[in-house]
CSV table of C-alpha atoms and ligand atoms in Angstrom, one decimal:
chain,number,residue,atom,x,y,z
L,318,MET,CA,-9.9,33.8,62.6
L,319,ALA,CA,-8.6,37.3,62.4
L,320,LYS,CA,-9.8,39.8,59.8
L,321,VAL,CA,-7.1,41.6,57.9
L,322,ALA,CA,-7.0,45.0,56.1
L,323,GLY,CA,-6.8,43.4,52.7
L,324,SER,CA,-5.2,40.8,50.4
L,325,ARG,CA,-2.2,40.9,48.1
L,326,ILE,CA,-0.6,38.8,45.5
L,327,LEU,CA,2.5,37.2,47.0
L,328,GLY,CA,3.8,35.3,43.9
L,329,THR,CA,3.0,34.4,40.3
L,330,GLY,CA,3.8,31.4,38.1
L,331,ARG,CA,2.9,30.0,34.7
L,332,PHE,CA,3.2,26.9,32.7
L,333,LEU,CA,2.8,26.5,28.9
L,334,PRO,CA,3.1,23.0,27.4
L,335,PRO,CA,6.2,22.9,25.1
L,336,ARG,CA,4.4,21.9,21.9
L,337,VAL,CA,4.1,24.9,19.6
L,338,VAL,CA,1.3,24.8,17.0
L,339,THR,CA,1.5,27.5,14.3
L,340,ASN,CA,-1.2,28.8,12.1
L,341,ASP,CA,0.3,26.9,9.2
L,342,ASP,CA,0.1,23.7,11.3
L,343,LEU,CA,-3.7,24.3,11.6
L,344,ALA,CA,-4.0,25.2,7.9
L,345,ARG,CA,-2.7,21.7,7.2
L,346,ARG,CA,-5.7,20.3,9.1
L,347,PHE,CA,-8.6,22.4,7.8
L,348,ASP,CA,-9.3,25.3,5.5
L,349,THR,CA,-7.7,28.4,7.0
L,350,SER,CA,-4.6,30.5,6.6
L,351,ASP,CA,-1.9,32.2,8.7
L,352,GLU,CA,-3.0,35.5,7.1
L,353,TRP,CA,-6.7,35.1,8.0
L,354,ILE,CA,-5.9,34.2,11.6
L,355,GLN,CA,-3.3,36.9,12.2
L,356,GLN,CA,-5.5,39.6,10.6
L,357,ARG,CA,-8.6,38.7,12.5
L,358,THR,CA,-7.1,37.8,15.9
L,359,GLY,CA,-3.4,38.6,16.2
L,360,ILE,CA,-2.6,35.0,16.9
L,361,ARG,CA,0.6,33.5,15.4
L,362,GLU,CA,0.9,30.3,17.4
L,363,ARG,CA,-0.4,28.5,20.5
L,364,ARG,CA,0.6,25.6,22.7
L,365,PHE,CA,-1.1,22.2,22.8
L,366,SER,CA,-0.8,19.7,25.6
L,367,GLY,CA,0.5,16.1,25.1
L,368,PRO,CA,-0.5,12.8,26.7
L,369,GLY,CA,-0.9,12.9,30.5
L,370,GLU,CA,-0.9,16.7,30.4
L,371,GLY,CA,-4.5,17.5,31.5
L,372,THR,CA,-5.7,20.7,33.1
L,373,ALA,CA,-4.7,19.6,36.7
L,374,TYR,CA,-1.2,18.8,35.4
L,375,LEU,CA,-0.8,22.2,33.9
L,376,ALA,CA,-2.2,23.8,37.0
L,377,GLU,CA,0.3,21.9,39.2
L,378,GLN,CA,3.3,23.2,37.2
L,379,ALA,CA,2.0,26.8,37.4
L,380,SER,CA,1.2,26.4,41.1
L,381,ARG,CA,4.7,25.2,41.9
L,382,ALA,CA,6.2,28.1,40.0
L,383,ALA,CA,3.9,30.6,41.9
L,384,LEU,CA,4.9,29.0,45.3
L,385,ALA,CA,8.6,29.2,44.4
L,386,ASP,CA,8.1,32.9,43.4
L,387,ALA,CA,6.4,33.6,46.7
L,388,GLY,CA,9.2,31.9,48.5
L,389,MET,CA,6.6,29.6,50.2
L,390,GLY,CA,6.4,25.9,50.9
L,391,LYS,CA,3.2,24.3,49.7
L,392,ASP,CA,2.1,23.5,53.3
L,393,GLU,CA,1.6,27.2,53.9
L,394,ILE,CA,-1.4,27.1,51.4
L,395,ASP,CA,-4.7,26.6,53.2
L,396,PHE,CA,-7.2,26.9,50.3
L,397,ILE,CA,-7.2,26.2,46.5
L,398,VAL,CA,-9.4,27.8,43.9
L,399,VAL,CA,-9.1,26.6,40.3
L,400,ALA,CA,-10.8,28.4,37.5
L,401,THR,CA,-11.3,26.3,34.4
L,402,LEU,CA,-13.9,25.5,31.7
L,403,SER,CA,-11.9,22.4,30.7
L,404,PRO,CA,-11.9,20.2,33.8
L,405,ASP,CA,-10.0,16.9,33.9
L,406,HIS,CA,-13.4,15.2,34.5
L,407,PHE,CA,-17.1,16.2,34.7
L,408,PHE,CA,-16.8,15.9,38.5
L,409,PRO,CA,-15.1,16.3,40.9
L,410,GLY,CA,-13.6,19.6,40.3
L,411,THR,CA,-10.0,20.0,38.9
L,412,SER,CA,-9.2,21.6,42.3
L,413,ALA,CA,-9.5,18.2,43.9
L,414,PHE,CA,-7.1,16.7,41.3
L,415,LEU,CA,-4.7,19.6,41.8
L,416,GLN,CA,-4.8,19.2,45.6
L,417,GLU,CA,-4.0,15.5,45.1
L,418,ARG,CA,-1.0,16.4,42.9
L,419,LEU,CA,0.3,18.9,45.4
L,420,ASP,CA,-0.2,16.4,48.2
L,421,LEU,CA,-2.2,18.8,50.4
L,422,PRO,CA,-5.0,16.5,51.8
L,423,GLY,CA,-7.6,18.2,53.9
L,424,ILE,CA,-7.5,21.8,52.9
L,425,GLY,CA,-10.5,23.3,51.1
L,426,ALA,CA,-10.5,23.2,47.3
L,427,MET,CA,-13.1,24.5,44.8
L,428,ASP,CA,-13.6,25.2,41.1
L,429,VAL,CA,-14.9,28.4,39.6
L,430,ARG,CA,-16.8,28.1,36.4
L,431,THR,CA,-16.9,31.5,34.7
L,432,GLN,CA,-14.7,30.9,31.7
L,433,CYS,CA,-12.6,33.8,30.4
L,434,THR,CA,-13.3,35.8,33.6
L,435,GLY,CA,-12.6,32.7,35.7
L,436,PHE,CA,-9.4,34.0,37.1
L,437,VAL,CA,-10.8,37.3,38.2
L,438,TYR,CA,-13.8,35.6,39.9
L,439,ALA,CA,-11.3,33.2,41.6
L,440,LEU,CA,-9.3,36.1,42.7
L,441,ALA,CA,-12.4,37.6,44.3
L,442,VAL,CA,-13.0,34.4,46.2
L,443,ALA,CA,-9.4,34.4,47.5
L,444,ASP,CA,-9.6,38.1,48.4
L,445,SER,CA,-12.8,37.6,50.4
L,446,PHE,CA,-11.5,34.5,52.2
L,447,VAL,CA,-8.3,36.3,53.2
L,448,ARG,CA,-10.1,39.5,54.3
L,449,THR,CA,-12.6,37.6,56.5
L,450,GLY,CA,-10.0,35.2,57.8
L,451,GLN,CA,-11.6,32.1,56.2
L,452,ALA,CA,-8.2,31.4,54.7
L,453,ARG,CA,-4.7,32.9,55.1
L,454,ARG,CA,-2.9,31.8,51.9
L,455,VAL,CA,-4.9,30.9,48.9
L,456,LEU,CA,-3.6,29.3,45.7
L,457,VAL,CA,-5.5,30.7,42.8
L,458,VAL,CA,-5.1,29.0,39.4
L,459,GLY,CA,-6.5,29.5,35.9
L,460,ALA,CA,-5.8,26.5,33.7
L,461,GLU,CA,-7.1,25.2,30.4
L,462,VAL,CA,-6.6,22.3,28.0
L,463,HIS,CA,-8.6,23.3,24.9
L,464,SER,CA,-6.8,21.2,22.3
L,465,THR,CA,-8.5,17.9,23.1
L,466,GLY,CA,-11.9,19.5,22.7
L,467,LEU,CA,-11.9,21.5,19.5
L,468,ASP,CA,-13.4,20.7,16.1
L,469,PHE,CA,-10.4,20.6,13.8
L,470,THR,CA,-12.5,20.4,10.6
L,471,ASP,CA,-13.8,23.2,8.4
L,472,SER,CA,-17.0,23.4,10.4
L,473,GLY,CA,-15.1,24.2,13.6
L,474,ARG,CA,-12.5,26.5,12.2
L,475,ASP,CA,-13.9,29.8,13.5
L,476,VAL,CA,-13.3,28.5,17.1
L,477,ALA,CA,-10.4,26.1,16.7
L,478,VAL,CA,-8.0,28.8,15.6
L,479,LEU,CA,-8.6,30.9,18.7
L,480,PHE,CA,-7.7,28.7,21.6
L,481,GLY,CA,-4.6,27.3,23.2
L,482,ASP,CA,-3.6,25.4,26.4
L,483,GLY,CA,-1.8,26.9,29.4
L,484,ALA,CA,-2.0,27.7,33.1
L,485,GLY,CA,-1.1,30.6,35.4
L,486,ALA,CA,-1.3,30.8,39.2
L,487,VAL,CA,-0.9,33.3,42.0
L,488,VAL,CA,-0.7,33.0,45.7
L,489,VAL,CA,-2.9,35.4,47.6
L,490,GLY,CA,-2.2,36.3,51.2
L,491,PRO,CA,-3.0,39.1,53.8
L,492,THR,CA,-1.7,42.6,54.0
L,493,ASP,CA,-2.0,45.2,56.7
L,494,ASP,CA,-1.5,48.0,54.3
L,495,PRO,CA,-4.9,49.2,53.0
L,496,GLN,CA,-3.1,51.1,50.1
L,497,ARG,CA,-1.5,48.0,48.7
L,498,GLY,CA,-2.8,44.7,47.2
L,499,ILE,CA,-6.1,43.9,45.6
L,500,LEU,CA,-7.9,47.2,46.0
L,501,THR,CA,-11.2,46.4,44.2
L,502,LEU,CA,-12.9,43.7,42.2
L,503,ARG,CA,-16.0,44.0,40.0
L,504,LEU,CA,-17.9,40.9,38.7
L,505,HIS,CA,-20.7,40.8,36.2
L,506,CYS,CA,-22.7,38.3,34.2
L,507,ASP,CA,-25.6,38.4,31.7
L,508,GLY,CA,-27.0,34.9,31.2
L,509,ARG,CA,-29.2,36.0,28.4
L,510,HIS,CA,-26.2,35.5,26.2
L,511,ALA,CA,-25.2,32.1,27.6
L,512,ARG,CA,-25.7,30.3,24.3
L,513,GLU,CA,-23.6,32.8,22.3
L,514,LEU,CA,-20.4,31.0,23.4
L,515,TRP,CA,-20.9,27.6,24.9
L,516,ILE,CA,-20.5,23.8,24.8
L,517,GLU,CA,-24.0,22.4,24.9
L,518,ALA,CA,-23.3,18.7,25.6
L,519,PRO,CA,-22.9,16.6,27.6
L,520,GLY,CA,-25.4,18.4,29.9
L,521,SER,CA,-28.0,17.4,32.6
L,522,SER,CA,-30.6,19.5,30.8
L,523,ILE,CA,-30.5,17.0,27.9
L,524,PHE,CA,-33.1,14.3,28.4
L,525,PRO,CA,-33.1,11.3,28.8
L,526,ASP,CA,-29.4,10.9,28.2
L,527,ARG,CA,-27.0,13.8,28.7
L,528,LEU,CA,-24.6,12.1,26.2
L,529,HIS,CA,-25.4,9.9,23.3
L,530,ALA,CA,-23.7,8.9,20.0
L,531,GLY,CA,-26.0,11.2,17.9
L,532,MET,CA,-24.5,14.3,19.6
L,533,LEU,CA,-21.0,13.4,18.6
L,534,GLY,CA,-22.1,13.2,15.0
L,535,GLU,CA,-23.8,16.6,15.3
L,536,GLY,CA,-20.7,18.1,17.0
L,537,ARG,CA,-22.8,19.3,20.0
L,538,HIS,CA,-19.8,18.5,22.3
L,539,TYR,CA,-17.7,21.1,20.6
L,540,PRO,CA,-17.7,24.8,21.5
L,541,SER,CA,-19.9,27.0,19.4
L,542,MET,CA,-19.6,30.8,19.2
L,543,ASN,CA,-21.3,33.8,17.7
L,544,GLY,CA,-18.1,35.6,17.1
L,545,LYS,CA,-19.6,38.9,16.1
L,546,ALA,CA,-21.8,39.0,19.2
L,547,VAL,CA,-18.8,38.2,21.4
L,548,PHE,CA,-16.8,41.0,19.8
L,549,LYS,CA,-19.5,43.6,20.0
L,550,HIS,CA,-20.3,43.0,23.7
L,551,ALA,CA,-16.6,42.7,24.7
L,552,VAL,CA,-15.7,46.1,23.3
L,553,GLU,CA,-18.6,47.7,25.2
L,554,ARG,CA,-18.4,45.8,28.6
L,555,LEU,CA,-14.6,46.0,29.0
L,556,PRO,CA,-14.4,49.8,29.0
L,557,GLU,CA,-17.4,49.9,31.4
L,558,VAL,CA,-15.9,47.5,33.9
L,559,ILE,CA,-12.5,49.2,33.6
L,560,GLY,CA,-14.2,52.5,34.4
L,561,GLU,CA,-15.9,50.9,37.5
L,562,ALA,CA,-12.6,49.7,38.9
L,563,LEU,CA,-10.9,53.1,38.3
L,564,SER,CA,-13.8,54.9,40.0
L,565,ASP,CA,-13.6,52.6,43.0
L,566,VAL,CA,-9.9,53.5,43.6
L,567,GLY,CA,-10.4,57.1,42.6
L,568,LEU,CA,-7.8,57.0,39.8
L,569,GLY,CA,-7.8,57.8,36.1
L,570,VAL,CA,-6.6,55.9,33.1
L,571,ALA,CA,-3.3,57.9,33.1
L,572,ASP,CA,-2.6,56.6,36.6
L,573,VAL,CA,-2.5,53.0,35.4
L,574,ASP,CA,1.0,51.5,34.9
L,575,VAL,CA,-0.1,48.3,33.3
L,576,LEU,CA,-3.3,47.0,31.8
L,577,VAL,CA,-3.6,43.2,31.7
L,578,PRO,CA,-6.6,42.4,29.6
L,579,HIS,CA,-7.9,38.8,29.0
L,580,GLN,CA,-6.2,37.6,25.8
L,581,ALA,CA,-9.1,36.7,23.5
L,582,ASN,CA,-8.3,38.7,20.4
L,583,MET,CA,-5.8,41.4,19.7
L,584,ARG,CA,-8.4,43.4,17.9
L,585,ILE,CA,-10.7,43.5,20.9
L,586,ASN,CA,-7.8,44.6,23.2
L,587,GLN,CA,-6.7,47.3,20.7
L,588,ALA,CA,-10.3,48.6,20.4
L,589,VAL,CA,-10.7,48.7,24.2
L,590,ALA,CA,-7.3,50.5,24.6
L,591,GLN,CA,-8.4,53.1,22.1
L,592,ARG,CA,-11.8,53.6,23.7
L,593,ILE,CA,-10.4,54.1,27.2
L,594,GLY,CA,-7.5,56.2,25.9
L,595,ILE,CA,-4.7,54.3,27.5
L,596,ASP,CA,-1.1,54.5,26.2
L,597,PRO,CA,-0.8,51.3,24.0
L,598,GLU,CA,2.7,50.7,25.5
L,599,LYS,CA,1.0,50.0,28.9
L,600,VAL,CA,-1.2,47.1,27.5
L,601,VAL,CA,0.1,43.6,27.9
L,602,HIS,CA,-0.3,41.2,24.9
L,603,ASN,CA,0.7,37.6,24.5
L,604,ILE,CA,-2.1,36.3,22.4
L,605,ASP,CA,0.3,36.2,19.4
L,606,ARG,CA,2.2,33.3,21.2
L,607,TYR,CA,-0.5,31.5,23.2
L,608,GLY,CA,-3.9,32.2,21.6
L,609,ASN,CA,-6.8,32.4,24.0
L,610,THR,CA,-6.0,30.3,27.1
L,611,THR,CA,-9.3,31.4,28.8
L,612,ALA,CA,-8.9,31.3,32.6
L,613,GLY,CA,-5.2,30.9,32.2
L,614,SER,CA,-4.6,34.1,30.1
L,615,ILE,CA,-4.5,36.7,32.9
L,616,PRO,CA,-2.3,34.9,35.4
L,617,ILE,CA,0.1,33.9,32.5
L,618,ALA,CA,0.2,37.5,31.4
L,619,LEU,CA,0.8,38.8,35.0
L,620,ASP,CA,3.7,36.4,35.5
L,621,GLU,CA,5.3,37.4,32.1
L,622,ALA,CA,4.8,41.1,32.9
L,623,ARG,CA,6.6,40.6,36.2
L,624,GLU,CA,9.4,38.7,34.6
L,625,GLN,CA,9.8,41.4,32.0
L,626,GLY,CA,10.0,44.1,34.8
L,627,ARG,CA,6.8,45.7,33.5
L,628,ILE,CA,5.1,45.0,36.9
L,629,ARG,CA,7.2,45.9,39.9
L,630,ASP,CA,6.7,46.7,43.5
L,631,GLY,CA,4.2,49.6,43.7
L,632,SER,CA,2.9,49.2,40.1
L,633,ARG,CA,-0.7,50.0,39.5
L,634,VAL,CA,-2.1,47.1,37.6
L,635,LEU,CA,-5.6,47.0,36.1
L,636,ILE,CA,-7.0,43.6,35.1
L,637,ALA,CA,-10.1,43.2,32.9
L,638,ALA,CA,-11.8,40.2,31.3
L,639,PHE,CA,-14.8,39.3,29.1
L,640,GLY,CA,-16.1,36.0,28.0
L,641,SER,CA,-18.7,33.2,27.9
L,642,GLY,CA,-21.7,33.7,30.1
L,643,PHE,CA,-21.4,36.5,29.1
L,644,THR,CA,-19.3,37.4,32.1
L,645,TRP,CA,-17.1,40.4,32.5
L,646,ALA,CA,-14.9,41.5,35.4
L,647,SER,CA,-12.1,43.7,36.5
L,648,ALA,CA,-9.6,44.1,39.4
L,649,PHE,CA,-7.3,46.9,40.4
L,650,VAL,CA,-4.1,45.8,42.1
L,651,ARG,CA,-1.4,48.0,43.7
L,652,TRP,CA,1.6,45.6,43.6
U,1459,COA,N1,-10.1,30.6,8.6
U,1459,COA,C1,-10.6,31.1,7.4
U,1459,COA,N2,-11.8,31.6,7.2
U,1459,COA,C2,-12.6,31.6,8.3
U,1459,COA,C3,-12.3,31.0,9.5
U,1459,COA,C4,-11.0,30.5,9.6
U,1459,COA,N3,-10.5,30.0,10.8
U,1459,COA,N4,-13.3,31.1,10.4
U,1459,COA,C5,-14.3,31.7,9.7
U,1459,COA,N5,-13.9,32.0,8.4
U,1459,COA,C6,-14.7,32.6,7.3
U,1459,COA,C7,-16.1,32.5,7.5
U,1459,COA,O1,-16.6,31.3,7.1
U,1459,COA,C8,-16.6,33.7,6.7
U,1459,COA,O2,-16.7,33.3,5.4
U,1459,COA,P1,-17.9,33.8,4.4
U,1459,COA,O3,-17.7,35.3,4.4
U,1459,COA,O4,-17.5,33.1,3.1
U,1459,COA,O5,-19.1,33.3,5.1
U,1459,COA,C9,-15.5,34.7,6.8
U,1459,COA,O6,-14.4,34.0,7.3
U,1459,COA,C10,-15.8,35.8,7.8
U,1459,COA,O7,-16.3,35.3,8.9
U,1459,COA,P2,-16.8,36.2,10.1
U,1459,COA,O8,-17.4,35.3,11.1
U,1459,COA,O9,-17.7,37.3,9.5
U,1459,COA,O10,-15.5,36.8,10.6
U,1459,COA,P3,-15.2,37.9,11.6
U,1459,COA,O11,-14.7,39.1,11.0
U,1459,COA,O12,-16.4,38.1,12.5
U,1459,COA,O13,-14.1,37.3,12.5
U,1459,COA,C11,-13.7,36.2,14.6
U,1459,COA,C12,-14.4,36.1,13.2
U,1459,COA,C13,-14.0,34.9,15.3
U,1459,COA,C14,-12.2,36.3,14.5
U,1459,COA,C15,-14.3,37.4,15.3
U,1459,COA,O14,-15.7,37.4,15.2
U,1459,COA,C16,-13.9,37.5,16.7
U,1459,COA,O15,-12.8,37.7,17.0
U,1459,COA,N6,-14.9,37.4,17.7
U,1459,COA,C17,-14.6,37.3,19.1
U,1459,COA,C18,-14.2,35.9,19.4
U,1459,COA,C19,-13.6,35.8,20.8
U,1459,COA,O16,-12.9,36.6,21.2
U,1459,COA,N7,-13.9,34.7,21.4
U,1459,COA,C20,-13.5,34.3,22.7
U,1459,COA,C21,-14.1,35.2,23.7
U,1459,COA,S1,-13.5,34.9,25.3
């Protein structure tokens, strides 16, 4: 297999399930309010999946859109990477179910489990595979269905208001131009904070049964979050990892055309934008409409930004994410 100069994004796509759930809709299920949610997070509404619309289904729709955008037939794909924290099943990975849906038997397919940074890690896998010749055209998907796994009672309200369902996808392929494409990627994790944002159960570390009825009563199968710790670390780590990407490519903040941050919380992204001193007009937000779609958020935002003409041929795009693990990551792409 031939090595190439680098990799680039050949097409983007997204899929959001049609059902819109507003803050007022949530306020009818538990004690919260549109005002509290908007003030703290910037979220106005999110999308929730319906019956038969699991993560692989959403991933399939986004993948087909990305393939169409790239002007490619599905048979040109030779590897699939799916980033998700909400797999269709405990095993095998959602990539296997996506591959089945796309009817591409035989090609390699794997899942990436790094939550909100999942898409950036998955992009790094694709970039490495393309550069080394391990694969030529990689489908990279970030997809989540949160809505079937949240605690919609008062005790889960801090988390339940944040998340939404959705998927985004890109196709990564080779380029001979070393000045274009995915120019750098930075990946980090600090597992000392693993329990600050996690779902404990079911889990193989739980003995003797990874899942039992008592857990359900205790809500251990729902996500739990130390929101203040997440916020505090996010506003530190994101500027750092953005600085690393910029230093790798020898550019400054003023050279960035578009910053696509993970959509966790409008206040986090505003604080980060202020800290790094970027023009707020250059920062992409869609959290108001979709909430936090975890691994889906960056590819969804990339696709929307391209559709709106904010990302064009030659655009300098900086991507940054922070989330459970804690993990944080960045990428710099010359489109
Ligand atoms: N609706 C109304 N009130 C709520 C609520 C909700 N959905 N969730 C929590 N509250 C209440 C709390 O019970 C608390 O009440 P009390 O003062 O009577 O105890 C009050 O609001 C303030 O809670 P607190 O946790 O101090 O709020 P906060 O200012 O830290 O904001 C977050 C909470 C979750 C919005 C904020 O911590 C945050 O955004 N963290 C980052 C989360 C994130 O991005 N996660 C995903 C990362 S990938």
